[in-house]
mmCIF file of C-alpha atoms in Angstrom:
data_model
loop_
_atom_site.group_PDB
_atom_site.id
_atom_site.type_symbol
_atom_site.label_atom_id
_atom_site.label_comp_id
_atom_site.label_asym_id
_atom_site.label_seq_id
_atom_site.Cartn_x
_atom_site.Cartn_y
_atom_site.Cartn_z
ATOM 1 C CA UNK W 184 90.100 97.510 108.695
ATOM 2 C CA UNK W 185 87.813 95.256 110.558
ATOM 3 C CA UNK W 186 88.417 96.197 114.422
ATOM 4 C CA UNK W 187 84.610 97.287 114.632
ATOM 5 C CA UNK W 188 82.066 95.743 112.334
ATOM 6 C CA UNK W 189 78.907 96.747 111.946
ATOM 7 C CA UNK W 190 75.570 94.931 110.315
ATOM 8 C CA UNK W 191 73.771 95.169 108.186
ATOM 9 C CA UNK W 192 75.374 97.869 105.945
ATOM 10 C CA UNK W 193 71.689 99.291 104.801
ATOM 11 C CA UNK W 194 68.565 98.603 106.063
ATOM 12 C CA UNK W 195 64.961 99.662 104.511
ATOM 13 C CA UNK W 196 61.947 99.042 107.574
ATOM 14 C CA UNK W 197 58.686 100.106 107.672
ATOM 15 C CA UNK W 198 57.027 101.780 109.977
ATOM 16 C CA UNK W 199 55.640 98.531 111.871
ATOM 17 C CA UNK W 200 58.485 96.329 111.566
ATOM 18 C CA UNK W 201 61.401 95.318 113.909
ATOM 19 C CA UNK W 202 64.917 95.018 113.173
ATOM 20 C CA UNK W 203 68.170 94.764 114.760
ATOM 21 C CA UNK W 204 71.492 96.530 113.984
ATOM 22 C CA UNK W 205 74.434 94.435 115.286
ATOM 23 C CA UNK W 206 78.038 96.036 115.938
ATOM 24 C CA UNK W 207 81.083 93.830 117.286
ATOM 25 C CA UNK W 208 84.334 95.238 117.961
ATOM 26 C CA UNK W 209 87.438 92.474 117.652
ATOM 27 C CA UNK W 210 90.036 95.557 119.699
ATOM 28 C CA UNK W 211 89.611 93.874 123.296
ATOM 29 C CA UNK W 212 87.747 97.010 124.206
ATOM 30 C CA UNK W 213 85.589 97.409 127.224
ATOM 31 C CA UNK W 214 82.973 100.492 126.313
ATOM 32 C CA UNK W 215 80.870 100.437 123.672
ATOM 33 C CA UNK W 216 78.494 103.502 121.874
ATOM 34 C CA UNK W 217 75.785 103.858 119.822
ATOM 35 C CA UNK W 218 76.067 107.018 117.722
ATOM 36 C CA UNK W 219 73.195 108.509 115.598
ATOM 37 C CA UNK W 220 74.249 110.752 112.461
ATOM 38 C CA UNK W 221 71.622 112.883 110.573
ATOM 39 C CA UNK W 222 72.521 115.206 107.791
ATOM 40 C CA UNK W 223 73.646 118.401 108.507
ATOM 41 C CA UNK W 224 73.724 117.811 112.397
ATOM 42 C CA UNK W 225 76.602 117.028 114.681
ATOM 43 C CA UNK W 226 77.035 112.749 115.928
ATOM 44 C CA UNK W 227 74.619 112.334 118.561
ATOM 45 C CA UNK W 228 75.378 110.000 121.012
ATOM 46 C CA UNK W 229 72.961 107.613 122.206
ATOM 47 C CA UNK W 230 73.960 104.958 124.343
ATOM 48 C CA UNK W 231 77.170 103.996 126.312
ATOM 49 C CA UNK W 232 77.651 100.595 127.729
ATOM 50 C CA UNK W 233 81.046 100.219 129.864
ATOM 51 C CA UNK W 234 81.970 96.574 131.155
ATOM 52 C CA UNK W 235 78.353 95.613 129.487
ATOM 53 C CA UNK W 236 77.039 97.756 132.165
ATOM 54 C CA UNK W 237 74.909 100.756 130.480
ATOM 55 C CA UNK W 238 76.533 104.033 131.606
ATOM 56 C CA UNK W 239 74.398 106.603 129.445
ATOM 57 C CA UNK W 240 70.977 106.947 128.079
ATOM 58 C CA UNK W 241 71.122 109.987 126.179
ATOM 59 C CA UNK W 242 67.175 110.424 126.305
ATOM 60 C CA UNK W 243 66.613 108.167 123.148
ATOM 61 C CA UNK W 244 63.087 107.136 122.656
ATOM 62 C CA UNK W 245 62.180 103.844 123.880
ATOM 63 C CA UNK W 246 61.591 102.525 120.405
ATOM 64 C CA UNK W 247 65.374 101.948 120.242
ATOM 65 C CA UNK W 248 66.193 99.101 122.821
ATOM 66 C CA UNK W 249 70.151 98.310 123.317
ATOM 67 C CA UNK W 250 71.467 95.369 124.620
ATOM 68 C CA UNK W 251 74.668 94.372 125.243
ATOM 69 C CA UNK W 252 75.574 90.597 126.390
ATOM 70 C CA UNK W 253 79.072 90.751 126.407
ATOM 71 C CA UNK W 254 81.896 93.130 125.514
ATOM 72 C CA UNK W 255 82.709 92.261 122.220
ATOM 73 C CA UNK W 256 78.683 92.707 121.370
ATOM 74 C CA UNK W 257 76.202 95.420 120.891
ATOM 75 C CA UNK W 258 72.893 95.585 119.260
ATOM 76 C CA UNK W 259 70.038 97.831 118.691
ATOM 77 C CA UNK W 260 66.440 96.588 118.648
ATOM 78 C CA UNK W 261 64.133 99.111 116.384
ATOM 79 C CA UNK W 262 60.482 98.943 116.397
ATOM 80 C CA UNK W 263 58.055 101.068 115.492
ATOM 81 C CA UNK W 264 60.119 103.867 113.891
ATOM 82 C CA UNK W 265 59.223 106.776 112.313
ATOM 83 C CA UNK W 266 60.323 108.433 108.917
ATOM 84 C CA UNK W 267 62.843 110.760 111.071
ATOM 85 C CA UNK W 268 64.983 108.089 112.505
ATOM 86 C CA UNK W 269 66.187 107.599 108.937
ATOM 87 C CA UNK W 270 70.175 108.200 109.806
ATOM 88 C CA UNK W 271 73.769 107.185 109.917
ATOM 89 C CA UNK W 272 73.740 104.561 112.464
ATOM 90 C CA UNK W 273 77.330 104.288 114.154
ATOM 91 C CA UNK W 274 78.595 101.874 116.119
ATOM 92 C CA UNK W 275 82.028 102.918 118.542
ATOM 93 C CA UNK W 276 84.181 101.124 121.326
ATOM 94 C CA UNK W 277 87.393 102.194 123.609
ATOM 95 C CA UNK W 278 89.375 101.078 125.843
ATOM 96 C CA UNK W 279 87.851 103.193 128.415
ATOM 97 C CA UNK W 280 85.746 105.878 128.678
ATOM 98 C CA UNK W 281 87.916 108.354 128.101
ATOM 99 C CA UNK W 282 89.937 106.820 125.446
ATOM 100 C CA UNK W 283 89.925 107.209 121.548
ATOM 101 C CA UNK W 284 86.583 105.878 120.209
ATOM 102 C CA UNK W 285 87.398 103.299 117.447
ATOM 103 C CA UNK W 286 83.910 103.556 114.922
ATOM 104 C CA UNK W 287 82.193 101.070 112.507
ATOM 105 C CA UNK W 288 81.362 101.852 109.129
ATOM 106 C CA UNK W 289 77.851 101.979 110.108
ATOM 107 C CA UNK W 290 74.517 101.033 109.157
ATOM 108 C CA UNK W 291 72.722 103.680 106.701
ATOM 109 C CA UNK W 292 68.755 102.805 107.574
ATOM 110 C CA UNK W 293 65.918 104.774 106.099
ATOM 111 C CA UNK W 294 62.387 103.857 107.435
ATOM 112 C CA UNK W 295 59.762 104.155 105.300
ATOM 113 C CA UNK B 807 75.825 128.548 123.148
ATOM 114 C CA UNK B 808 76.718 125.008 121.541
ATOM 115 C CA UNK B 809 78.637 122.583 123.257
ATOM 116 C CA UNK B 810 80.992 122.530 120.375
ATOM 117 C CA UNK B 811 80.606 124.970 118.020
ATOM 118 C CA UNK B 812 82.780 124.579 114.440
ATOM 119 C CA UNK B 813 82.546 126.644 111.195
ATOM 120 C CA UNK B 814 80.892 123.973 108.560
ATOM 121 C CA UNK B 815 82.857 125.604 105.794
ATOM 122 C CA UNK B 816 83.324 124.727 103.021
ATOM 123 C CA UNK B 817 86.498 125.528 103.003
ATOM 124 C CA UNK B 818 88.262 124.983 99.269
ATOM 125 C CA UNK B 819 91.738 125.391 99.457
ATOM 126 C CA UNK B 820 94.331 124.971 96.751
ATOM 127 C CA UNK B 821 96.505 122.172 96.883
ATOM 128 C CA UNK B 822 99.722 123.047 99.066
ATOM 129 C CA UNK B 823 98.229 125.938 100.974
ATOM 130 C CA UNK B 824 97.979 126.222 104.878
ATOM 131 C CA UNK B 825 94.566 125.798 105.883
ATOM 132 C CA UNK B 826 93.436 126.399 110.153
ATOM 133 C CA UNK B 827 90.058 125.380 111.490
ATOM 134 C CA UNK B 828 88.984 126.562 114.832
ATOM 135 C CA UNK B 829 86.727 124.817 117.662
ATOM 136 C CA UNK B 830 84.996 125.963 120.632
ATOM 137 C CA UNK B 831 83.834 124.116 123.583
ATOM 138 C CA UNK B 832 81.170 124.991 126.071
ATOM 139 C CA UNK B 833 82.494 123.625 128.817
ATOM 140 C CA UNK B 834 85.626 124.744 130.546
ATOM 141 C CA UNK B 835 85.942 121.387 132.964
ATOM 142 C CA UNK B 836 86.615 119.279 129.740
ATOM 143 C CA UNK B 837 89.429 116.689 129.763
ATOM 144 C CA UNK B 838 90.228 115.223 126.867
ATOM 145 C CA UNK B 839 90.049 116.676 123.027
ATOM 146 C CA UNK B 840 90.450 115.068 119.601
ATOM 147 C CA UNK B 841 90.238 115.572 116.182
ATOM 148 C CA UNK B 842 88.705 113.467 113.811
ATOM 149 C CA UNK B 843 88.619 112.965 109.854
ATOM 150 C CA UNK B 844 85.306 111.696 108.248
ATOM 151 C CA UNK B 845 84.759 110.672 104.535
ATOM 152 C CA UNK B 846 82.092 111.000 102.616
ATOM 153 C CA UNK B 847 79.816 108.036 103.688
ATOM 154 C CA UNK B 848 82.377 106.567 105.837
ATOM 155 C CA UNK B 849 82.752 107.006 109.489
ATOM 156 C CA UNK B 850 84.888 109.215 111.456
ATOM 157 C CA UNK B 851 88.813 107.897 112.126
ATOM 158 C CA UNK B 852 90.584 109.690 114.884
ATOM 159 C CA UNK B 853 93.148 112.424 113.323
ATOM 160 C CA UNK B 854 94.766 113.045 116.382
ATOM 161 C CA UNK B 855 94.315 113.698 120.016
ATOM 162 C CA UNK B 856 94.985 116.980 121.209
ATOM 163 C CA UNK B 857 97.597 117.544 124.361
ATOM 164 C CA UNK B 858 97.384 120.833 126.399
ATOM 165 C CA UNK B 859 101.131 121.427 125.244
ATOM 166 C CA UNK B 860 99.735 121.013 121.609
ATOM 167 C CA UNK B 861 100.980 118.422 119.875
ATOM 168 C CA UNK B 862 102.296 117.595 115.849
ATOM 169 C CA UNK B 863 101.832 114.872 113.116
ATOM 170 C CA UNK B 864 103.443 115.189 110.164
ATOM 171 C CA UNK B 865 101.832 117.884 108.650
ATOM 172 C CA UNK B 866 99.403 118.317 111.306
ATOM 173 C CA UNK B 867 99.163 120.415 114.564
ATOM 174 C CA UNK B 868 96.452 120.437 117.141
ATOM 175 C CA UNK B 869 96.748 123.465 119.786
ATOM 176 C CA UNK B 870 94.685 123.873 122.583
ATOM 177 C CA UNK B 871 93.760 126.876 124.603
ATOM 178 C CA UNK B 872 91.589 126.158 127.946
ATOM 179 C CA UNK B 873 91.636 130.157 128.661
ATOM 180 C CA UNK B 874 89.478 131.003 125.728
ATOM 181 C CA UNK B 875 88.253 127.472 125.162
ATOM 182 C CA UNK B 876 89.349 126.442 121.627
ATOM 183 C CA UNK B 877 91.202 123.743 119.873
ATOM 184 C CA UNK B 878 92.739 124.349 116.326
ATOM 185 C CA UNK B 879 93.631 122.182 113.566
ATOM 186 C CA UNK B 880 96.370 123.309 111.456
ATOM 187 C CA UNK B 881 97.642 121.422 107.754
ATOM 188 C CA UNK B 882 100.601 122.262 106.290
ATOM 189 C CA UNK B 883 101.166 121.533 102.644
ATOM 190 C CA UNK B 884 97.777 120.679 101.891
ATOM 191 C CA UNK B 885 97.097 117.087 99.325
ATOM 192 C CA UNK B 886 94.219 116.669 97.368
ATOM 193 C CA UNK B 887 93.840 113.223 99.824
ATOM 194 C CA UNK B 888 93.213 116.057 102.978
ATOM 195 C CA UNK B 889 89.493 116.568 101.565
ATOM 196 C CA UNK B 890 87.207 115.630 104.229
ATOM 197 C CA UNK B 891 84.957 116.675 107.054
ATOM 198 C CA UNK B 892 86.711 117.143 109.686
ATOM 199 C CA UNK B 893 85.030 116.823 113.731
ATOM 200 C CA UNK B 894 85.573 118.570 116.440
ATOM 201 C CA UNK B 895 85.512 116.036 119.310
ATOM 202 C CA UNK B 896 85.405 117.306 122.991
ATOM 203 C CA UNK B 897 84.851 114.818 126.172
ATOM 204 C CA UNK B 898 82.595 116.815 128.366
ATOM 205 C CA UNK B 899 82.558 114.234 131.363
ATOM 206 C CA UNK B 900 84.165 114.997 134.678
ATOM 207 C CA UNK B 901 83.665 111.875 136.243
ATOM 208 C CA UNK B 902 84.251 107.927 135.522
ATOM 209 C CA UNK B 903 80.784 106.787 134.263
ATOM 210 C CA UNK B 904 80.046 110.657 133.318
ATOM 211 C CA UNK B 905 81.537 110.545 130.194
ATOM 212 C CA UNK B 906 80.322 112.318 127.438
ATOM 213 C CA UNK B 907 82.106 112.694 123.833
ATOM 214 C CA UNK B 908 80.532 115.596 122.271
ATOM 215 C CA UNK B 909 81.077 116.063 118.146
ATOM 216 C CA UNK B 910 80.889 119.645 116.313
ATOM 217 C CA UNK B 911 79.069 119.782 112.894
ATOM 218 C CA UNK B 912 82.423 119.394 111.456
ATOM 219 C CA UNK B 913 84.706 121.496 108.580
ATOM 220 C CA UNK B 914 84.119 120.321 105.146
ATOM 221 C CA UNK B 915 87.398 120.861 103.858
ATOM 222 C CA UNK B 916 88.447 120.637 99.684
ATOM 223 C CA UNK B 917 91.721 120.600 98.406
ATOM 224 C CA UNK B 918 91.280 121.959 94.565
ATOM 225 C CA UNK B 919 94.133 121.079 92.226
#
């Protein structure tokens, strides 16, 4: 299945660095989520963007930036992590808010 | 209280049993309810939504009950392929641009031969 793709797949960062995840969804959708997963703890979302417009800032720490240029694109600028924002990063879109969320496969990233 | 609270199991089950999970949800202004089935290092894929009639697929039923604020997942006939973890997924928003899909812990389910 390749309605929402998600890159890169696994990503190792220091401390210092900066990365981006990218996540594209080919469904026509217009609203797009990031999702963090941790072990043992429930999908937390993070950030909602809804006709590219962001809708939700789930009080996520500035050193994860979204941006979102058009509907079919979403990224997530990381700098400066720490060791505890090692997770499941998920990607998600729907039609609408309120509609099924469709997810990527995700990017696993463990900063080091 | 959690928004959505689930019991994270494990629940092992032997292959062609019945198996119910229960959900409950914080929030009694709610809208919209789903389950959804997650793999081991995959990501979740809807199961099914769930209607305030309830609703069934196959060997699935979802029921919900706004009164005492729960949503159940029944499977019939249980397969070995029916091992997974399996979210609770509530939408917590009242209002366009309020939206807010809230995920349980999830049931780790096994089906043992």
């Amino acid at each position: 299945e390749t309605g929402v793709t998600q890159t890169p797949r696994h990503l190792v960062m220091g401390m210092t660095n900066k990365k981006s995840l990218k996540c594209e969804q080919h469904l026509g959708h217009n609203a797009m989520y990031w999702y963090k997963q941790s072990a043992k703890k429930p999908l937390e979302l993070m950030f909602v963007y809804n006709f590219k417009e962001q809708t939700e800032n789930n009080s996520v720490p500035s050193r994860f930036s979204p941006e979102c240029p058009n509907s079919s694109h979403l990224f997530l600028h990381l700098h400066t992590l720490q060791p505890e924002d090692s997770a499941l990063y998920l990607c998600a879109s729907s039609q609408g808010p309120l509609e099924t969320q469709y997810f990527g496969p995700g990017t696993r990233l463990l900063v080091l | 209280r959690k928004e959505v609270e689930q019991d994270p199991g494990p629940f092992n089950v032997p292959e062609g049993a019945t198996v119910a999970f229960n959900c409950t949800y914080s929030n009694s202004a709610s809208q919209s309810f789903f389950w959804y089935r997650q793999d081991c290092r995959k990501e979740p894929k809807l199961l099914m939504s769930v209607y305030s009639s309830g609703n069934e697929d196959g060997r699935f039923t979802a029921q919900l009950n706004r009164a005492s604020q729960y949503i159940s997942l029944l499977i019939r006939d249980s397969k070995l392929s029916d091992s997974a973890t399996y979210l609770c997924v509530v939408n917590m928003g009242t209002n366009f641009g309020n939206e807010k899909l809230t995920f349980g812990t999830g049931t780790r389910l096994t089906i043992i031969p």
